XYZ file of C-alpha atoms in Angstrom:
726
model
C 0.186 -0.156 0.092
C 1.275 3.541 -0.585
C 1.498 6.099 2.528
C -2.004 8.595 2.231
C -1.018 11.941 2.987
C -2.261 12.045 6.185
C -5.671 14.009 7.532
C -5.238 17.204 10.650
C -5.747 14.985 13.296
C -6.093 15.949 17.200
C -2.958 14.585 19.174
C -3.871 10.569 20.052
C -3.426 11.549 24.020
C -4.587 14.677 24.423
C -7.483 14.335 25.795
C -5.332 12.023 28.655
C -3.420 14.729 29.174
C -5.793 17.746 29.719
C -7.918 15.514 31.807
C -4.692 14.973 33.892
C -5.138 10.915 33.258
C -1.807 10.463 32.012
C 0.626 9.357 34.390
C 3.954 10.494 34.371
C 7.031 8.519 35.889
C 6.459 11.036 39.342
C 3.060 10.377 39.447
C 2.462 6.168 40.045
C 1.084 5.914 43.254
C 2.380 3.109 45.485
C 1.341 1.871 49.293
C 4.441 2.855 51.681
C 5.940 5.107 49.388
C 8.891 6.445 50.941
C 10.793 9.893 49.490
C 14.310 10.678 49.544
C 16.127 13.755 48.726
C 19.767 14.450 47.964
C 22.705 16.227 49.840
C 24.627 17.524 46.793
C 28.619 18.945 47.884
C 29.717 22.324 47.825
C 33.005 21.803 46.631
C 33.670 21.475 43.306
C 36.726 19.046 43.323
C 38.066 17.393 45.727
C 37.999 14.731 48.808
C 34.723 14.111 51.441
C 36.850 13.887 55.113
C 33.164 13.020 57.742
C 29.429 12.799 57.135
C 27.915 14.118 59.955
C 24.126 11.910 60.155
C 23.001 12.722 63.379
C 20.530 15.568 63.240
C 19.507 14.259 60.068
C 18.266 11.184 61.883
C 16.974 12.760 64.459
C 14.393 14.533 62.608
C 11.017 12.511 62.800
C 9.919 11.082 59.489
C 13.364 10.389 58.270
C 13.906 6.389 58.186
C 17.776 6.223 56.782
C 20.766 8.578 55.524
C 22.379 6.424 52.742
C 26.604 7.449 52.266
C 29.174 6.605 50.114
C 29.284 3.494 52.676
C 26.668 1.935 51.314
C 27.068 2.342 48.137
C 30.351 0.988 47.635
C 29.919 -1.780 46.063
C 27.613 -0.242 42.951
C 29.676 -0.916 39.932
C 30.842 1.592 37.505
C 30.060 0.904 34.279
C 30.879 3.228 31.237
C 28.581 2.358 28.836
C 25.551 2.993 31.118
C 26.900 6.618 31.953
C 28.086 7.523 28.778
C 26.044 10.015 26.122
C 23.796 7.657 24.035
C 25.509 4.659 25.782
C 29.102 4.963 25.086
C 32.047 4.562 26.778
C 33.391 6.500 28.694
C 35.573 7.257 31.839
C 33.054 6.644 33.725
C 32.199 8.241 36.926
C 29.208 7.429 39.937
C 28.958 9.491 42.746
C 28.438 8.399 46.237
C 30.771 5.234 45.547
C 33.373 6.555 47.224
C 35.151 9.722 48.981
C 35.874 11.842 46.013
C 33.701 14.402 44.464
C 34.768 15.660 40.519
C 31.702 18.441 40.325
C 30.249 21.049 42.402
C 26.180 19.507 43.274
C 26.988 16.093 42.742
C 25.079 13.765 45.325
C 27.194 12.827 48.378
C 24.241 11.382 50.864
C 21.089 10.736 49.981
C 17.551 10.845 53.384
C 15.104 8.907 52.655
C 12.265 9.369 54.734
C 8.855 9.106 55.158
C 7.113 12.556 53.393
C 8.924 14.576 51.059
C 9.451 17.358 53.404
C 11.228 15.423 56.645
C 13.502 14.397 53.674
C 14.177 17.732 52.774
C 14.097 18.800 55.682
C 16.874 15.500 57.072
C 19.035 16.573 53.811
C 19.495 20.372 55.029
C 20.717 19.109 58.089
C 23.538 16.831 57.347
C 27.278 18.261 57.239
C 29.708 17.071 55.720
C 33.623 17.610 55.673
C 35.987 18.326 52.823
C 39.221 18.543 51.470
C 39.015 20.661 48.634
C 41.315 20.503 45.655
C 42.267 23.454 42.660
C 39.547 23.229 40.139
C 38.318 24.482 36.359
C 35.138 25.045 36.259
C 35.271 27.362 32.656
C 37.150 26.659 29.354
C 38.977 29.516 29.978
C 40.260 28.755 33.530
C 43.634 28.365 33.757
C 43.089 24.617 35.344
C 41.070 23.551 32.269
C 42.963 21.062 30.145
C 43.080 20.454 25.922
C 42.457 17.343 24.895
C 46.581 17.244 23.224
C 45.403 16.527 19.803
C 42.498 17.541 17.719
C 40.246 15.148 16.201
C 39.227 16.238 11.958
C 36.084 13.997 11.303
C 35.781 15.290 7.723
C 37.497 16.582 4.540
C 36.739 16.637 0.761
C 39.756 17.978 -1.356
C 42.882 20.893 -0.040
C 40.504 22.883 1.563
C 43.635 25.229 3.221
C 45.226 26.207 -0.657
C 41.840 26.766 -2.452
C 40.840 29.199 0.532
C 44.566 31.130 0.315
C 43.873 31.765 -3.110
C 40.433 32.544 -3.190
C 39.002 35.770 -4.356
C 36.802 36.322 -1.348
C 37.082 35.058 1.824
C 35.837 35.506 5.704
C 37.449 34.315 8.343
C 35.344 34.519 12.203
C 34.713 32.936 15.247
C 31.677 32.602 16.691
C 30.735 31.233 20.501
C 28.458 29.450 21.482
C 27.840 29.383 25.974
C 26.315 26.396 28.169
C 23.000 25.681 27.908
C 20.385 23.741 30.442
C 17.463 22.106 29.396
C 14.449 23.292 32.332
C 12.170 20.642 30.858
C 9.530 21.218 33.195
C 8.884 17.774 34.130
C 11.750 16.970 36.834
C 13.964 14.584 36.559
C 12.767 11.572 39.513
C 13.654 8.388 39.457
C 10.715 6.048 41.933
C 11.732 2.209 42.616
C 9.345 0.058 44.287
C 8.754 -3.905 44.050
C 6.314 -5.369 41.600
C 5.694 -9.073 40.871
C 8.987 -9.549 42.568
C 10.866 -7.542 39.844
C 12.313 -4.287 40.991
C 10.596 -1.504 38.333
C 12.456 1.720 38.250
C 10.054 4.237 36.997
C 11.735 7.292 35.088
C 11.310 9.494 32.225
C 13.659 8.431 30.560
C 14.309 8.058 26.638
C 15.873 4.527 26.586
C 14.019 2.127 29.511
C 16.312 -0.307 27.978
C 19.508 0.593 27.739
C 18.453 2.393 31.314
C 17.222 -0.672 32.919
C 20.204 -2.694 31.538
C 22.386 -0.175 32.878
C 21.192 -0.141 36.613
C 20.680 -3.823 36.391
C 24.633 -3.928 34.828
C 25.942 -1.062 38.043
C 24.195 -3.304 40.881
C 25.169 -6.761 40.022
C 21.904 -8.092 38.784
C 20.314 -10.078 36.178
C 18.935 -7.605 33.253
C 15.607 -9.695 33.756
C 15.380 -9.062 37.549
C 14.666 -5.006 36.830
C 12.022 -3.504 34.318
C 12.371 -0.397 32.941
C 9.166 1.974 32.438
C 8.827 5.548 31.110
C 5.082 5.212 30.154
C 5.657 9.478 29.532
C 9.099 11.256 29.522
C 7.397 14.421 29.381
C 10.449 17.123 28.277
C 13.349 15.177 27.271
C 15.511 17.282 24.755
C 18.469 14.430 25.026
C 18.649 15.127 29.115
C 17.365 11.896 29.743
C 18.683 9.453 27.278
C 20.902 7.958 30.320
C 21.195 6.909 33.204
C 21.126 10.058 36.155
C 23.026 10.487 38.881
C 20.514 9.602 41.842
C 18.911 6.403 39.008
C 20.536 4.049 40.479
C 21.265 5.866 44.274
C 17.217 5.316 44.543
C 17.320 1.269 43.003
C 19.805 0.706 45.206
C 18.041 2.223 48.524
C 14.375 0.786 47.795
C 16.700 -2.664 47.161
C 18.262 -2.662 51.060
C 14.841 -0.777 51.920
C 12.642 -3.658 50.817
C 10.495 0.241 50.510
C 9.039 1.873 46.790
C 11.463 4.816 46.764
C 10.989 7.816 44.540
C 13.172 10.674 44.326
C 12.212 14.355 42.484
C 15.958 16.422 41.553
C 15.486 20.188 42.700
C 15.413 22.298 39.550
C 18.513 23.599 41.006
C 20.167 20.603 41.643
C 19.305 19.307 37.871
C 22.372 22.560 37.039
C 25.287 20.235 38.791
C 24.100 17.170 38.019
C 22.093 16.710 34.537
C 24.249 17.047 31.520
C 24.122 20.461 29.526
C 24.558 22.070 26.413
C 28.529 22.538 26.604
C 30.386 25.699 25.807
C 32.101 26.229 22.499
C 33.863 28.295 19.607
C 33.819 27.804 16.670
C 36.150 29.436 13.851
C 34.626 29.205 10.622
C 36.403 29.858 6.941
C 34.376 30.215 3.478
C 35.666 30.797 0.307
C 34.089 31.757 -2.871
C 33.928 33.286 -6.093
C 32.877 36.704 -7.804
C 29.528 34.830 -8.507
C 29.269 33.158 -5.113
C 30.343 29.680 -5.522
C 31.468 28.011 -2.313
C 35.611 26.974 -3.534
C 36.297 25.983 0.558
C 34.920 25.773 3.899
C 37.803 25.332 6.980
C 35.382 24.917 10.538
C 37.736 24.147 13.394
C 35.327 23.923 16.876
C 36.683 23.684 20.483
C 33.891 22.203 23.052
C 34.212 21.439 27.172
C 33.986 18.228 28.375
C 34.257 16.750 31.816
C 37.080 15.187 33.348
C 35.893 11.227 33.479
C 33.578 11.224 30.935
C 33.084 10.603 26.576
C 31.177 13.038 25.101
C 32.943 14.147 22.533
C 32.003 16.998 19.818
C 30.345 16.612 16.362
C 30.072 19.900 15.478
C 31.559 18.971 12.261
C 29.089 16.465 11.044
C 26.545 18.621 9.422
C 27.878 21.920 7.812
C 29.757 20.328 4.739
C 26.876 18.501 3.715
C 24.632 22.153 3.940
C 25.874 23.269 0.720
C 27.509 22.262 -2.605
C 31.300 22.877 -1.403
C 34.198 22.537 -3.375
C 36.650 21.582 -0.670
C 36.230 21.349 2.752
C 38.404 20.459 6.169
C 37.275 20.064 10.244
C 38.984 20.027 12.993
C 37.675 19.558 16.775
C 39.152 19.384 20.072
C 38.129 18.637 23.354
C 38.843 20.952 26.508
C 38.098 19.048 30.101
C 36.405 20.691 33.172
C 35.630 20.290 36.597
C 31.813 19.891 35.987
C 29.194 17.140 35.304
C 29.428 15.195 31.974
C 27.930 17.592 29.344
C 24.978 15.781 26.862
C 22.932 16.157 24.058
C 19.987 19.001 23.977
C 17.993 19.942 20.787
C 19.950 19.545 17.959
C 22.645 19.357 20.359
C 26.151 19.383 17.869
C 23.916 21.292 14.813
C 22.072 24.450 16.942
C 25.416 25.833 17.487
C 26.898 24.874 14.515
C 24.465 26.325 12.490
C 24.735 29.254 14.529
C 28.514 29.916 13.455
C 28.139 28.485 10.432
C 24.701 30.143 8.677
C 25.891 33.710 10.016
C 29.524 32.969 8.476
C 27.514 32.738 5.081
C 25.207 35.983 5.695
C 28.803 37.835 6.006
C 30.377 36.606 3.622
C 27.109 37.597 0.966
C 27.531 40.700 2.807
C 31.091 40.678 1.601
C 30.273 39.887 -2.184
C 26.646 41.974 -1.777
C 24.708 38.851 -2.397
C 20.970 38.558 -1.684
C 21.398 35.757 1.504
C 19.050 33.502 0.175
C 20.651 33.890 -3.596
C 23.577 32.712 -2.542
C 22.301 29.668 -0.520
C 20.165 28.624 -3.732
C 23.608 29.186 -5.825
C 25.046 26.610 -3.843
C 22.504 23.650 -3.674
C 23.495 20.593 -4.442
C 21.767 17.083 -4.558
C 24.846 15.038 -4.165
C 27.054 15.270 -0.662
C 30.380 16.680 -1.236
C 32.454 14.777 1.122
C 31.112 11.104 -0.441
C 29.571 12.045 -3.360
C 26.931 10.326 -2.745
C 23.276 11.333 -3.799
C 21.199 12.594 -0.756
C 17.670 10.327 -0.807
C 16.083 13.625 -0.967
C 16.691 17.735 -0.762
C 14.368 19.970 -1.528
C 15.240 23.030 0.664
C 15.742 24.721 -2.444
C 12.010 24.254 -2.357
C 11.496 25.640 1.382
C 13.992 28.637 0.418
C 12.200 29.607 -2.498
C 8.543 28.965 -0.330
C 9.303 30.421 2.648
C 10.657 33.672 0.787
C 7.511 34.358 -0.762
C 5.730 33.604 2.408
C 8.133 35.550 4.622
C 7.722 38.662 1.855
C 11.481 38.569 1.625
C 11.469 40.770 -1.387
C 11.248 44.151 1.154
C 14.716 43.429 2.362
C 17.221 45.389 1.247
C 21.256 44.919 1.915
C 21.769 48.211 3.801
C 21.415 47.383 7.792
C 18.616 50.064 9.086
C 16.919 50.652 6.017
C 13.642 49.787 7.290
C 11.851 51.277 10.003
C 8.640 51.175 11.814
C 6.076 53.945 12.056
C 7.074 53.970 15.747
C 11.105 54.263 14.814
C 12.083 51.050 15.793
C 14.504 49.050 13.200
C 13.334 46.634 11.348
C 15.610 43.578 9.860
C 14.641 40.227 8.468
C 17.246 37.209 8.630
C 17.276 33.889 6.592
C 19.322 31.077 7.946
C 18.903 26.953 7.391
C 19.623 24.025 8.450
C 19.720 20.005 8.321
C 19.653 17.188 10.691
C 20.496 13.216 10.018
C 17.695 11.132 8.956
C 17.930 8.276 11.395
C 16.421 5.016 12.370
C 16.565 2.684 14.874
C 14.913 -1.368 14.741
C 11.886 -2.166 16.515
C 10.655 -4.588 17.634
C 6.126 -4.551 17.525
C 3.201 -6.948 18.440
C -0.046 -5.874 17.020
C -3.508 -7.117 18.345
C -6.332 -6.249 16.657
C -10.197 -7.925 18.082
C -13.145 -8.061 16.075
C -15.007 -5.314 18.087
C -12.296 -2.791 16.491
C -9.917 -2.731 19.428
C -6.713 -2.578 18.699
C -3.387 -2.800 21.118
C -0.034 -2.114 19.454
C 3.421 -1.994 21.290
C 6.483 -0.975 20.275
C 9.374 0.582 21.002
C 9.686 4.128 21.318
C 9.384 6.862 24.217
C 6.629 9.669 23.706
C 8.404 12.795 25.015
C 5.323 15.373 23.941
C 6.591 14.981 20.458
C 3.848 13.227 19.806
C 4.986 9.340 18.356
C 1.517 7.788 19.737
C 0.024 9.728 16.945
C 2.579 9.250 14.584
C 1.794 4.896 15.556
C -2.050 5.859 15.073
C -1.587 7.614 11.690
C -0.115 4.697 10.074
C -3.339 2.593 11.842
C -5.256 3.975 10.632
C -4.296 4.309 6.821
C -3.596 0.619 6.743
C -6.310 -0.616 9.074
C -9.337 1.579 8.994
C -9.177 0.866 12.727
C -10.997 3.664 15.129
C -8.485 6.047 17.273
C -10.646 6.060 20.212
C -9.749 2.256 20.512
C -6.484 2.492 20.436
C -4.066 1.133 23.139
C -0.443 1.796 22.267
C 2.026 0.132 24.618
C 5.496 2.305 24.379
C 8.396 2.694 26.849
C 7.732 0.009 28.859
C 10.561 -2.762 28.395
C 7.912 -5.644 29.976
C 5.556 -4.973 26.448
C 8.942 -4.264 23.873
C 12.406 -4.024 23.521
C 12.607 -0.577 24.017
C 15.798 1.404 21.628
C 16.668 4.719 22.757
C 14.161 7.992 21.690
C 16.596 10.636 20.309
C 18.007 11.917 17.175
C 15.323 12.323 15.815
C 14.840 9.078 15.003
C 11.406 8.139 17.192
C 9.289 9.155 13.807
C 10.999 7.419 11.713
C 11.309 3.894 13.489
C 8.151 4.163 14.950
C 6.173 4.580 11.389
C 7.467 2.233 9.586
C 7.316 -0.471 12.491
C 3.308 0.220 12.691
C 2.694 -0.072 8.918
C 4.980 -3.200 9.021
C 2.568 -4.582 11.795
C -0.549 -3.269 9.817
C 0.218 -4.436 6.771
C 1.178 -8.013 7.825
C -1.439 -8.266 10.017
C -3.985 -7.333 6.808
C -1.746 -10.147 4.695
C -2.519 -12.885 7.604
C -6.325 -11.609 7.210
C -6.120 -12.259 3.380
C -4.774 -15.886 4.017
C -7.424 -16.095 6.420
C -10.276 -14.667 4.773
C -9.040 -16.509 0.787
C -9.272 -13.509 -0.981
C -8.178 -9.629 -0.971
C -9.331 -7.586 1.402
C -12.045 -4.675 0.422
C -11.669 -1.277 1.035
C -14.036 -1.353 4.374
C -12.240 -1.272 7.582
C -10.296 -4.259 8.601
C -11.700 -4.988 12.092
C -15.541 -5.136 9.946
C -14.100 -7.693 7.705
C -12.322 -9.701 10.831
C -15.865 -9.878 12.546
C -16.823 -11.619 9.355
C -14.178 -14.797 10.157
C -15.827 -15.172 12.872
C -12.114 -15.193 15.192
C -12.454 -12.718 18.107
C -8.996 -11.557 17.053
C -5.430 -11.685 15.256
C -1.926 -10.855 16.726
C 0.851 -10.551 14.828
C 4.692 -9.584 15.621
C 7.218 -8.036 13.311
C 10.677 -7.082 13.586
C 11.840 -4.283 11.478
C 15.656 -3.563 10.564
C 16.459 -0.379 9.092
C 18.357 0.223 6.159
C 22.226 -0.702 6.635
C 21.671 -3.270 9.134
C 21.390 -6.667 9.078
C 19.491 -9.224 11.836
C 21.831 -8.969 14.578
C 20.567 -5.256 15.196
C 17.365 -6.959 16.702
C 19.851 -9.246 18.973
C 21.401 -5.533 20.160
C 17.871 -3.862 20.720
C 16.997 -7.141 22.769
C 20.199 -6.241 25.067
C 19.287 -2.813 25.590
C 22.026 -1.308 23.216
C 21.512 1.412 21.281
C 21.243 0.471 17.251
C 20.692 3.317 14.775
C 22.036 4.073 11.462
C 22.039 7.119 9.255
C 22.489 9.471 7.744
C 25.081 7.220 5.755
C 23.126 4.513 3.707
C 24.834 2.331 0.725
C 23.539 4.620 -1.384
C 22.439 7.785 -0.156
C 22.882 9.900 2.757
C 19.692 11.170 4.104
C 19.172 14.281 6.125
C 15.986 16.685 7.214
C 16.190 20.266 5.712
C 14.509 23.878 7.028
C 14.839 27.603 5.870
C 14.112 30.093 8.694
C 12.966 33.634 8.034
C 12.868 36.152 10.924
C 11.552 39.834 11.471
C 13.098 41.252 14.049
C 12.143 44.706 15.775
C 15.696 46.484 17.725
C 13.874 50.155 19.806
C 16.877 52.046 18.899
C 17.349 53.977 22.169
C 16.968 51.032 24.249
C 18.799 48.276 22.025
C 15.746 46.123 23.048
C 14.927 43.136 20.327
C 11.090 41.957 19.560
C 11.366 38.835 17.573
C 8.070 40.054 15.530
C 7.449 37.522 13.074
C 9.302 34.049 12.103
C 7.792 32.050 9.066
C 9.662 27.930 8.582
C 9.713 25.654 5.640
C 10.415 22.513 6.892
C 11.741 18.945 4.242
C 10.797 16.169 6.681
C 9.538 13.751 4.309
C 6.236 12.864 4.641
C 4.089 14.543 7.507
C 2.607 11.984 9.706
C 0.590 14.455 12.136
C -0.016 18.165 10.476
C -0.655 19.621 14.205
C 2.109 17.414 16.237
C 4.554 18.744 13.456
C 3.573 22.216 13.032
C 3.844 22.218 17.512
C 7.164 20.245 16.502
C 8.641 23.618 14.461
C 6.816 26.197 16.169
C 8.555 24.841 19.748
C 12.034 24.434 17.854
C 11.838 27.679 17.122
C 11.062 29.189 20.433
C 14.000 27.189 21.660
C 16.242 29.475 18.733
C 14.726 32.639 20.021
C 15.523 31.608 23.689
C 19.276 30.707 22.481
C 19.481 34.276 20.211
C 18.076 36.105 23.185
C 18.042 34.664 26.007
C 19.696 31.644 27.521
C 23.418 31.149 28.951
C 24.607 29.338 32.127
C 26.455 31.736 34.132
C 29.222 29.568 35.824
C 31.012 31.088 39.093
C 35.053 30.587 38.621
C 35.473 30.920 42.615
C 33.195 27.487 43.791
C 32.618 26.227 40.294
C 28.310 25.868 39.900
C 26.174 28.045 38.140
C 25.161 31.103 39.559
C 21.290 31.206 37.470
C 19.963 27.545 38.477
C 16.551 28.681 38.160
C 13.985 29.749 36.111
C 13.721 32.949 37.436
C 17.284 33.992 36.388
C 18.287 31.132 34.103
C 16.168 33.811 31.134
C 13.977 31.847 28.760
C 11.392 33.397 26.256
C 7.701 34.087 27.856
C 4.605 34.421 25.717
C 5.046 37.981 25.585
C 8.940 37.543 23.686
C 7.067 35.754 20.618
C 5.779 36.816 17.444
C 4.052 35.174 14.956
C 5.621 31.616 13.731
C 4.417 30.483 10.498
C 5.179 27.107 9.462
C 4.628 24.882 6.494
C 6.021 21.733 4.909
C 6.954 20.149 1.714
C 5.431 17.077 2.226
C 6.725 14.938 -0.218
C 7.406 10.843 1.369
C 11.265 9.290 0.539
C 10.595 6.348 0.046
C 13.977 5.768 -0.464
C 14.689 5.771 3.374
C 12.113 3.772 4.848
C 8.389 2.242 3.927
C 6.353 5.259 5.493
C 8.249 7.717 3.603
C 8.978 9.643 6.984
C 12.475 11.788 7.685
C 12.752 13.865 11.584
C 11.387 16.580 12.223
C 11.894 17.183 16.439
C 15.797 18.245 16.149
C 15.557 20.245 12.740
C 12.915 22.351 13.525
C 15.827 24.435 16.183
C 19.000 24.517 13.294
C 19.426 27.452 12.086
C 16.283 28.824 14.078
C 19.113 31.270 16.216
C 21.233 32.260 13.494
C 18.526 33.667 11.409
C 17.646 35.635 13.865
C 20.827 37.131 14.376
C 21.374 37.770 11.255
C 18.179 39.860 10.963
C 19.329 42.020 13.648
C 22.649 42.757 12.076
C 20.319 43.640 8.605
C 18.816 45.720 11.190
C 21.925 47.298 13.384
C 24.583 46.941 11.107
C 26.148 45.721 14.264
C 27.458 41.661 14.055
C 27.559 39.890 17.007
C 29.504 36.798 16.949
C 28.570 35.224 20.787
C 24.867 34.042 22.056
C 23.035 35.358 23.066
C 23.265 39.181 22.279
C 22.835 41.036 25.044
C 21.353 45.142 24.686
C 24.337 45.830 25.867
C 25.528 44.487 22.308
C 23.524 46.694 20.426
C 23.788 50.188 22.335
């Protein structure tokens, strides 16, 4: 069956969430539930000399205070601690007296009530032996890695740059940023039916459960990971958190359910974050604007002990038809917790630097920025020479320019002035993100009464993956959406892949479609004839069978059956963007209009138009929501968000929503979204590519370029502050 264009439908879980019936990990009720709270380290580096718990144990309701002496048996498993399951140096707080970063847990107080746990944690006294530290990339004690990595290259970019008629050489800086999902990170551990179940809003229930089992010396099947609704994840919830094994171990020792919800202020020091980075961009072009060479060198901070590498150079060389390219990436190690993936992890900072540099090149050439990008459009990857599975970036630019009214822009900064005197700036930037996939295991049961139950691999993070699955079942089987039971995020129902990297829809949709097609085929064999256009449940009822159930394993392009076995063991298994015959990416073009008040320098983003090429749009409503959310993130990155790190104590000073400034409703103007909506049939049977990550890529750069068009000032760091424009 050829996939149909999807109708605009409400989210499949909208009513559940609005009515409060969608229970997140921290909402799960358990009799006899204990509450836990951590005691954060008040130093950035050193050793614990003593921990006095006497006062805490006197607090009414406190059951026990755990220290590193209680958890020394926990095994450090780097694969569980590293980003995306990749091995790192490995470090788990509270397994010894050492302290590696400010805010890490040094004690765990467990009590009958949350209030008692908090009071008990505040009563614990810890003495330390401090050591010198460097918590920022530019600090004297920060440690640069001795060798830089050169990820991608094509041709002799340095020689071409040296002889090119038009060049630019600029450096852009990106700050440390933090995720701040509304649903805080939490862990609840409870025994049910002889199994230790861990409820956590995670993007990787299987790897999470397997990692915990390994750290606790348990058999993997003795522990079940459950993430009914992840809440906001954005990459922060794709690994084992610092408190996860502590809560699970406490429940195991106390033989009672234990829950810990980490306070937001502590998450700034225990959870992953987007690291600070520097980006030097050199571009060379001929007089017609053809890109002759690109040289891209980055420096990114990391912790002392874990393996979150820099990957900024993976996407920029695929954006346009560069004649030659060279990249280089370097790591600087500091005394903080390990950074990690934050929405469009490397692609967002990379697009900020390279798309702004491209805007600078257009200015130097006297070219229109849209015309420059169209002049360098390509249907082949400049690095490998392989074709793209689909690329409609030029269509995104043309359609976006028409919707936005790009024709009124002039190259002269400050030429457009509003009636109230505000300077108007118009900016454009593009983005891409890999189209990746992962294997899935799916069981589908359809009853004669129309009830349809599917258990498959994937996690609901608010992105609408349940709506994606529902769209395929409705398209193939004609089922009633009100009779759907979609079970994901639970290792007890199906092996769970890591849902991240924008491969959720690209993996779940083909899995659901394959299961639905197999059910149609088996029903056809049962009836002995081809199926009609009637809903499949109606045709099943005529067979007088109560239900029909099928199971199917889906393996993405470039993988074999071994991928299913790796999935069953909780190992991350992804493929893309490079496939045997092509490369696959999603693409987007953003157009931004800003108004800058001339006396105060206040910037308002009045309008953004974004046009995306994400393959087949599975649900228009959730897709538009994804893009609007990505644009809001871009506004925050361009004008608001930055962690203020204290060099004296190694912590984040603005570790709350009062001072870590995020955009609010008053900061957001109109955001108009459109899609090319062309299925990518070469990539998978559903024709779908990812959207959640690419939605942010380039959004901040479009705003920065618009600010330059309004003011003539080229700001090469984020966020843009008022003082930058005065």
